[in-house]
């Protein structure tokens, strides 16, 4: 594990003011670098940004980009125009290299959901993970913001809560988000360096400090309970735990399973736990059954599989992430064999990735929805998560007879598409499509399309079906008997929204 000493946050407020004054923000970077170089930087490609900063001259913003994002030396005189240099040196953010200064950590501007200017602090060269490689193979390296981090931040429920827990905080991005709507935030990590980075991220972002505890999973918090638990854990299924940020030290998908199973007892009533995870697809086993067994008692669950990779794709992705593809070809081949041996021994044919959300409930029959949705969604999805569980509550409380008495409206973001041969009198089928949130699409029959199109809240579902039966010359009783299942599906997936019954 790295033993490099880290900065202290003693003058973080002064440093933050200087960064903002120089325009060292997400918007400022886009203006300086331009969209192509800005996007390349997110892929860990620095050459376009270096060219852009040379074109930007020796101004404060260009100097800060070279220092903290590109890890380039900057003359003392140039840095002095952008920063309180002596304070930054004293606190350890910078170090002298002759007549030049170098950054000791990566500081990356990050835009908050309401336009906040935040900064994520991580190890040098490790601001972005992923298949491009993180540029470091030290066991205790601490990464900055990657795609997984922003995905979890986007799906997290953001209602005001009294307490929030970030398990495996890393550089602190989830704790930073939670600090905006939680009275008390606790962040844990098995890597003590990660907690120090979280402290720096929060301080430099002007956020409230969190309670920082060292340890694995829920061990550091004992029996404490929370209103919100989030975790982007080291979920990678690998042959051994070489990298703390990536490998959880448990076999197969046991770390994700343990995290999910233990979360139920740490949630307050009505509280949410939200995780990213990987899970094995094992020969002869339905992956949905595997995940259903993870859900703790007393919890509703919504699990969405976003991607599946075969074992060769998966091994290659994470070998590149660790930089193993840059080693001697024979060593790379040896490590690749280790991964395939591990998967073969476990009967693993592929690996799924996705989101897991739990909600503590006192319902006699908790709702467990496990689905595959690899298509585009619209982030942030926190409100969509809340709406999903609200719909589950509604459907639990309404049997088929109650659904027929209920009133519905077609959700505002839903459009109807008719699919068929050009010039045909009638479409082959009708598709309802959402333009927001999960952006679902579902095929409906003639009755379903007609029903959805008429739903404006004024008539009960039963009366609408009676009218459709009369129009189509069908038996109204038969139609009432067979349609509630379709109504339930349309409500569950958010195409129809229940409304209060109009006053008589």
GROMACS .gro file of C-alpha atoms in nm, residues 67-343:
model
  277
   67UNK     CA    1  -0.074   2.109  -1.197
   68UNK     CA    2  -0.373   1.915  -1.074
   69UNK     CA    3  -0.515   1.740  -1.380
   70UNK     CA    4  -0.215   1.680  -1.605
   71UNK     CA    5   0.047   1.641  -1.330
   72UNK     CA    6   0.288   1.872  -1.510
   73UNK     CA    7   0.545   2.099  -1.338
   74UNK     CA    8   0.456   2.469  -1.328
   75UNK     CA    9   0.698   2.756  -1.260
   76UNK     CA   10   0.660   2.901  -0.911
   77UNK     CA   11   0.576   3.245  -1.049
   78UNK     CA   12   0.292   3.106  -1.263
   79UNK     CA   13   0.145   2.902  -0.978
   80UNK     CA   14   0.161   3.206  -0.750
   81UNK     CA   15  -0.085   3.387  -0.976
   82UNK     CA   16  -0.338   3.108  -0.925
   83UNK     CA   17  -0.290   2.984  -0.567
   84UNK     CA   18  -0.181   3.079  -0.217
   85UNK     CA   19   0.137   2.887  -0.290
   86UNK     CA   20   0.298   2.897   0.055
   87UNK     CA   21  -0.019   2.768   0.220
   88UNK     CA   22  -0.050   2.495  -0.044
   89UNK     CA   23   0.312   2.395   0.016
   90UNK     CA   24   0.272   2.399   0.392
   91UNK     CA   25  -0.038   2.180   0.376
   92UNK     CA   26   0.120   1.941   0.127
   93UNK     CA   27  -0.094   2.002  -0.183
   94UNK     CA   28   0.220   2.102  -0.374
   95UNK     CA   29   0.590   2.016  -0.357
   96UNK     CA   30   0.897   2.200  -0.484
   97UNK     CA   31   1.097   2.063  -0.774
   98UNK     CA   32   1.376   2.317  -0.819
   99UNK     CA   33   1.221   2.637  -0.949
  100UNK     CA   34   0.898   2.456  -1.031
  101UNK     CA   35   0.606   2.317  -0.837
  102UNK     CA   36   0.428   1.984  -0.872
  103UNK     CA   37   0.095   1.865  -0.734
  104UNK     CA   38   0.096   1.579  -0.483
  105UNK     CA   39  -0.264   1.475  -0.552
  106UNK     CA   40  -0.515   1.492  -0.835
  107UNK     CA   41  -0.780   1.761  -0.781
  108UNK     CA   42  -1.065   1.738  -1.027
  109UNK     CA   43  -1.355   1.985  -1.063
  110UNK     CA   44  -1.692   1.812  -1.038
  111UNK     CA   45  -2.030   1.973  -1.093
  112UNK     CA   46  -2.295   1.898  -0.829
  113UNK     CA   47  -2.657   1.824  -0.922
  114UNK     CA   48  -2.772   2.178  -0.843
  115UNK     CA   49  -2.478   2.355  -1.003
  116UNK     CA   50  -2.243   2.325  -0.705
  117UNK     CA   51  -1.871   2.353  -0.773
  118UNK     CA   52  -1.707   2.056  -0.602
  119UNK     CA   53  -1.360   1.902  -0.615
  120UNK     CA   54  -1.273   1.533  -0.599
  121UNK     CA   55  -0.927   1.456  -0.461
  122UNK     CA   56  -0.753   1.130  -0.554
  123UNK     CA   57  -0.412   0.978  -0.616
  124UNK     CA   58  -0.208   1.122  -0.902
  125UNK     CA   59  -0.298   0.965  -1.233
  126UNK     CA   60  -0.600   0.789  -1.085
  127UNK     CA   61  -0.883   1.033  -1.143
  128UNK     CA   62  -1.055   0.798  -1.384
  129UNK     CA   63  -1.068   0.418  -1.375
  130UNK     CA   64  -1.191   0.189  -1.648
  131UNK     CA   65  -1.050  -0.008  -1.935
  132UNK     CA   66  -0.794   0.259  -2.021
  133UNK     CA   67  -0.596   0.171  -1.710
  134UNK     CA   68  -0.556   0.380  -1.397
  135UNK     CA   69  -0.183   0.438  -1.435
  136UNK     CA   70  -0.095   0.281  -1.100
  137UNK     CA   71  -0.071  -0.072  -0.968
  138UNK     CA   72  -0.024   0.010  -0.602
  139UNK     CA   73  -0.251  -0.195  -0.383
  140UNK     CA   74  -0.390   0.097  -0.183
  141UNK     CA   75  -0.442   0.341  -0.468
  142UNK     CA   76  -0.746   0.568  -0.431
  143UNK     CA   77  -0.940   0.650  -0.747
  144UNK     CA   78  -1.134   0.961  -0.830
  145UNK     CA   79  -1.456   0.986  -1.031
  146UNK     CA   80  -1.538   0.714  -1.282
  147UNK     CA   81  -1.849   0.602  -1.461
  148UNK     CA   82  -1.956   0.375  -1.175
  149UNK     CA   83  -1.930   0.662  -0.926
  150UNK     CA   84  -2.151   0.893  -1.128
  151UNK     CA   85  -2.400   0.613  -1.202
  152UNK     CA   86  -2.451   0.542  -0.832
  153UNK     CA   87  -2.476   0.912  -0.751
  154UNK     CA   88  -2.741   0.949  -1.022
  155UNK     CA   89  -2.966   0.663  -0.908
  156UNK     CA   90  -2.952   0.750  -0.537
  157UNK     CA   91  -3.268   0.874  -0.367
  158UNK     CA   92  -3.212   1.236  -0.260
  159UNK     CA   93  -3.484   1.302  -0.004
  160UNK     CA   94  -3.375   1.477   0.320
  161UNK     CA   95  -3.265   1.218   0.576
  162UNK     CA   96  -3.126   1.221   0.927
  163UNK     CA   97  -2.841   0.978   0.864
  164UNK     CA   98  -2.652   0.838   0.567
  165UNK     CA   99  -2.376   0.578   0.539
  166UNK     CA  100  -2.126   0.546   0.252
  167UNK     CA  101  -1.965   0.201   0.264
  168UNK     CA  102  -1.628   0.188   0.086
  169UNK     CA  103  -1.614   0.562   0.034
  170UNK     CA  104  -1.296   0.581  -0.177
  171UNK     CA  105  -1.233   0.945  -0.262
  172UNK     CA  106  -1.565   1.046  -0.106
  173UNK     CA  107  -1.794   1.132  -0.396
  174UNK     CA  108  -2.097   0.950  -0.250
  175UNK     CA  109  -2.038   1.103   0.093
  176UNK     CA  110  -2.015   1.445  -0.074
  177UNK     CA  111  -2.353   1.398  -0.240
  178UNK     CA  112  -2.506   1.266   0.082
  179UNK     CA  113  -2.379   1.565   0.277
  180UNK     CA  114  -2.620   1.785   0.081
  181UNK     CA  115  -2.934   1.615   0.214
  182UNK     CA  116  -2.833   1.417   0.525
  183UNK     CA  117  -2.796   1.569   0.870
  184UNK     CA  118  -2.524   1.319   0.960
  185UNK     CA  119  -2.294   1.132   0.718
  186UNK     CA  120  -2.073   0.837   0.804
  187UNK     CA  121  -1.813   0.708   0.557
  188UNK     CA  122  -1.619   0.384   0.594
  189UNK     CA  123  -1.336   0.219   0.405
  190UNK     CA  124  -1.096  -0.067   0.465
  191UNK     CA  125  -0.820   0.159   0.325
  192UNK     CA  126  -0.728   0.436   0.575
  193UNK     CA  127  -0.584   0.648   0.291
  194UNK     CA  128  -0.928   0.655   0.129
  195UNK     CA  129  -1.075   0.817   0.439
  196UNK     CA  130  -0.810   1.088   0.427
  197UNK     CA  131  -0.897   1.154   0.063
  198UNK     CA  132  -1.263   1.176   0.159
  199UNK     CA  133  -1.173   1.432   0.425
  200UNK     CA  134  -0.991   1.638   0.160
  201UNK     CA  135  -1.275   1.607  -0.094
  202UNK     CA  136  -1.532   1.728   0.156
  203UNK     CA  137  -1.315   2.013   0.282
  204UNK     CA  138  -1.217   2.138  -0.063
  205UNK     CA  139  -1.579   2.119  -0.176
  206UNK     CA  140  -1.701   2.327   0.117
  207UNK     CA  141  -1.918   2.041   0.250
  208UNK     CA  142  -1.981   1.930   0.607
  209UNK     CA  143  -1.731   1.676   0.734
  210UNK     CA  144  -1.834   1.313   0.776
  211UNK     CA  145  -1.769   1.063   1.051
  212UNK     CA  146  -1.481   0.858   0.905
  213UNK     CA  147  -1.437   0.497   1.020
  214UNK     CA  148  -1.184   0.234   0.910
  215UNK     CA  149  -1.296  -0.122   0.845
  216UNK     CA  150  -1.466  -0.365   0.610
  217UNK     CA  151  -1.834  -0.345   0.510
  218UNK     CA  152  -2.056  -0.279   0.816
  219UNK     CA  153  -1.803  -0.383   1.080
  220UNK     CA  154  -1.696  -0.023   1.166
  221UNK     CA  155  -2.052   0.094   1.246
  222UNK     CA  156  -2.159  -0.194   1.468
  223UNK     CA  157  -2.535  -0.203   1.520
  224UNK     CA  158  -2.600   0.156   1.407
  225UNK     CA  159  -2.886   0.207   1.162
  226UNK     CA  160  -2.934   0.461   0.885
  227UNK     CA  161  -3.197   0.620   0.663
  228UNK     CA  162  -2.976   0.585   0.355
  229UNK     CA  163  -2.691   0.347   0.276
  230UNK     CA  164  -2.490   0.371  -0.047
  231UNK     CA  165  -2.194   0.174  -0.171
  232UNK     CA  166  -1.987   0.145  -0.487
  233UNK     CA  167  -1.799  -0.156  -0.347
  234UNK     CA  168  -1.488  -0.333  -0.480
  235UNK     CA  169  -1.717  -0.569  -0.666
  236UNK     CA  170  -1.478  -0.713  -0.923
  237UNK     CA  171  -1.483  -1.094  -0.934
  238UNK     CA  172  -1.115  -1.184  -0.961
  239UNK     CA  173  -0.863  -1.454  -0.865
  240UNK     CA  174  -0.722  -1.284  -0.556
  241UNK     CA  175  -0.741  -0.937  -0.403
  242UNK     CA  176  -0.442  -0.754  -0.546
  243UNK     CA  177  -0.600  -0.410  -0.561
  244UNK     CA  178  -0.798  -0.279  -0.264
  245UNK     CA  179  -1.005  -0.038  -0.474
  246UNK     CA  180  -1.114  -0.321  -0.705
  247UNK     CA  181  -1.111  -0.662  -0.538
  248UNK     CA  182  -1.303  -0.723  -0.218
  249UNK     CA  183  -1.098  -1.015  -0.093
  250UNK     CA  184  -1.392  -1.260  -0.105
  251UNK     CA  185  -1.448  -1.540  -0.352
  252UNK     CA  186  -1.675  -1.491  -0.654
  253UNK     CA  187  -1.958  -1.247  -0.588
  254UNK     CA  188  -1.961  -1.311  -0.212
  255UNK     CA  189  -1.870  -0.951  -0.127
  256UNK     CA  190  -2.174  -0.809  -0.308
  257UNK     CA  191  -2.397  -1.080  -0.162
  258UNK     CA  192  -2.272  -1.012   0.191
  259UNK     CA  193  -2.315  -0.637   0.150
  260UNK     CA  194  -2.674  -0.676   0.034
  261UNK     CA  195  -2.772  -0.938   0.290
  262UNK     CA  196  -2.630  -0.740   0.583
  263UNK     CA  197  -2.780  -0.407   0.475
  264UNK     CA  198  -3.134  -0.494   0.586
  265UNK     CA  199  -3.048  -0.490   0.955
  266UNK     CA  200  -2.874  -0.151   0.917
  267UNK     CA  201  -3.174   0.030   0.767
  268UNK     CA  202  -3.426   0.236   0.959
  269UNK     CA  203  -3.794   0.176   0.869
  270UNK     CA  204  -3.855   0.314   0.521
  271UNK     CA  205  -3.482   0.358   0.464
  272UNK     CA  206  -3.306   0.289   0.134
  273UNK     CA  207  -2.985   0.101   0.055
  274UNK     CA  208  -2.843   0.144  -0.295
  275UNK     CA  209  -2.546  -0.040  -0.441
  276UNK     CA  210  -2.366  -0.117  -0.762
  277UNK     CA  211  -2.260  -0.476  -0.803
  278UNK     CA  212  -2.137  -0.767  -1.012
  279UNK     CA  213  -2.286  -1.114  -0.997
  280UNK     CA  214  -2.200  -1.446  -1.149
  281UNK     CA  215  -2.409  -1.619  -1.414
  282UNK     CA  216  -2.351  -1.981  -1.319
  283UNK     CA  217  -2.412  -2.277  -1.545
  284UNK     CA  218  -2.750  -2.435  -1.468
  285UNK     CA  219  -2.871  -2.147  -1.246
  286UNK     CA  220  -3.106  -1.859  -1.324
  287UNK     CA  221  -2.924  -1.538  -1.232
  288UNK     CA  222  -3.250  -1.390  -1.106
  289UNK     CA  223  -3.286  -1.671  -0.854
  290UNK     CA  224  -2.931  -1.606  -0.739
  291UNK     CA  225  -3.005  -1.242  -0.669
  292UNK     CA  226  -3.346  -1.310  -0.517
  293UNK     CA  227  -3.167  -1.516  -0.252
  294UNK     CA  228  -2.954  -1.213  -0.163
  295UNK     CA  229  -3.248  -0.992  -0.065
  296UNK     CA  230  -3.272  -0.964   0.317
  297UNK     CA  231  -3.598  -1.030   0.497
  298UNK     CA  232  -3.812  -0.724   0.559
  299UNK     CA  233  -3.694  -0.541   0.246
  300UNK     CA  234  -3.849  -0.453  -0.086
  301UNK     CA  235  -3.595  -0.479  -0.367
  302UNK     CA  236  -3.549  -0.347  -0.718
  303UNK     CA  237  -3.255  -0.502  -0.902
  304UNK     CA  238  -3.169  -0.393  -1.256
  305UNK     CA  239  -2.910  -0.579  -1.462
  306UNK     CA  240  -2.754  -0.324  -1.697
  307UNK     CA  241  -2.488  -0.531  -1.873
  308UNK     CA  242  -2.356  -0.885  -1.909
  309UNK     CA  243  -2.006  -0.980  -2.022
  310UNK     CA  244  -1.872  -1.323  -2.102
  311UNK     CA  245  -1.576  -1.429  -1.889
  312UNK     CA  246  -1.315  -1.338  -2.153
  313UNK     CA  247  -1.451  -0.984  -2.197
  314UNK     CA  248  -1.471  -0.942  -1.823
  315UNK     CA  249  -1.115  -1.061  -1.760
  316UNK     CA  250  -0.976  -0.837  -2.033
  317UNK     CA  251  -1.159  -0.530  -1.900
  318UNK     CA  252  -1.014  -0.558  -1.551
  319UNK     CA  253  -0.667  -0.671  -1.660
  320UNK     CA  254  -0.647  -0.349  -1.860
  321UNK     CA  255  -0.787  -0.151  -1.570
  322UNK     CA  256  -0.496  -0.267  -1.354
  323UNK     CA  257  -0.245  -0.195  -1.632
  324UNK     CA  258  -0.161  -0.565  -1.671
  325UNK     CA  259  -0.177  -0.531  -2.049
  326UNK     CA  260   0.139  -0.319  -2.026
  327UNK     CA  261   0.339  -0.599  -1.861
  328UNK     CA  262   0.549  -0.868  -2.026
  329UNK     CA  263   0.325  -1.066  -2.265
  330UNK     CA  264   0.400  -1.391  -2.082
  331UNK     CA  265   0.300  -1.233  -1.748
  332UNK     CA  266  -0.020  -1.096  -1.900
  333UNK     CA  267  -0.105  -1.439  -2.038
  334UNK     CA  268  -0.040  -1.597  -1.698
  335UNK     CA  269  -0.277  -1.356  -1.524
  336UNK     CA  270  -0.539  -1.406  -1.795
  337UNK     CA  271  -0.518  -1.784  -1.738
  338UNK     CA  272  -0.569  -1.728  -1.363
  339UNK     CA  273  -0.893  -1.542  -1.428
  340UNK     CA  274  -1.025  -1.810  -1.662
  341UNK     CA  275  -0.925  -2.085  -1.418
  342UNK     CA  276  -1.119  -1.906  -1.143
  343UNK     CA  277  -1.431  -1.875  -1.354
   0.00000   0.00000   0.00000
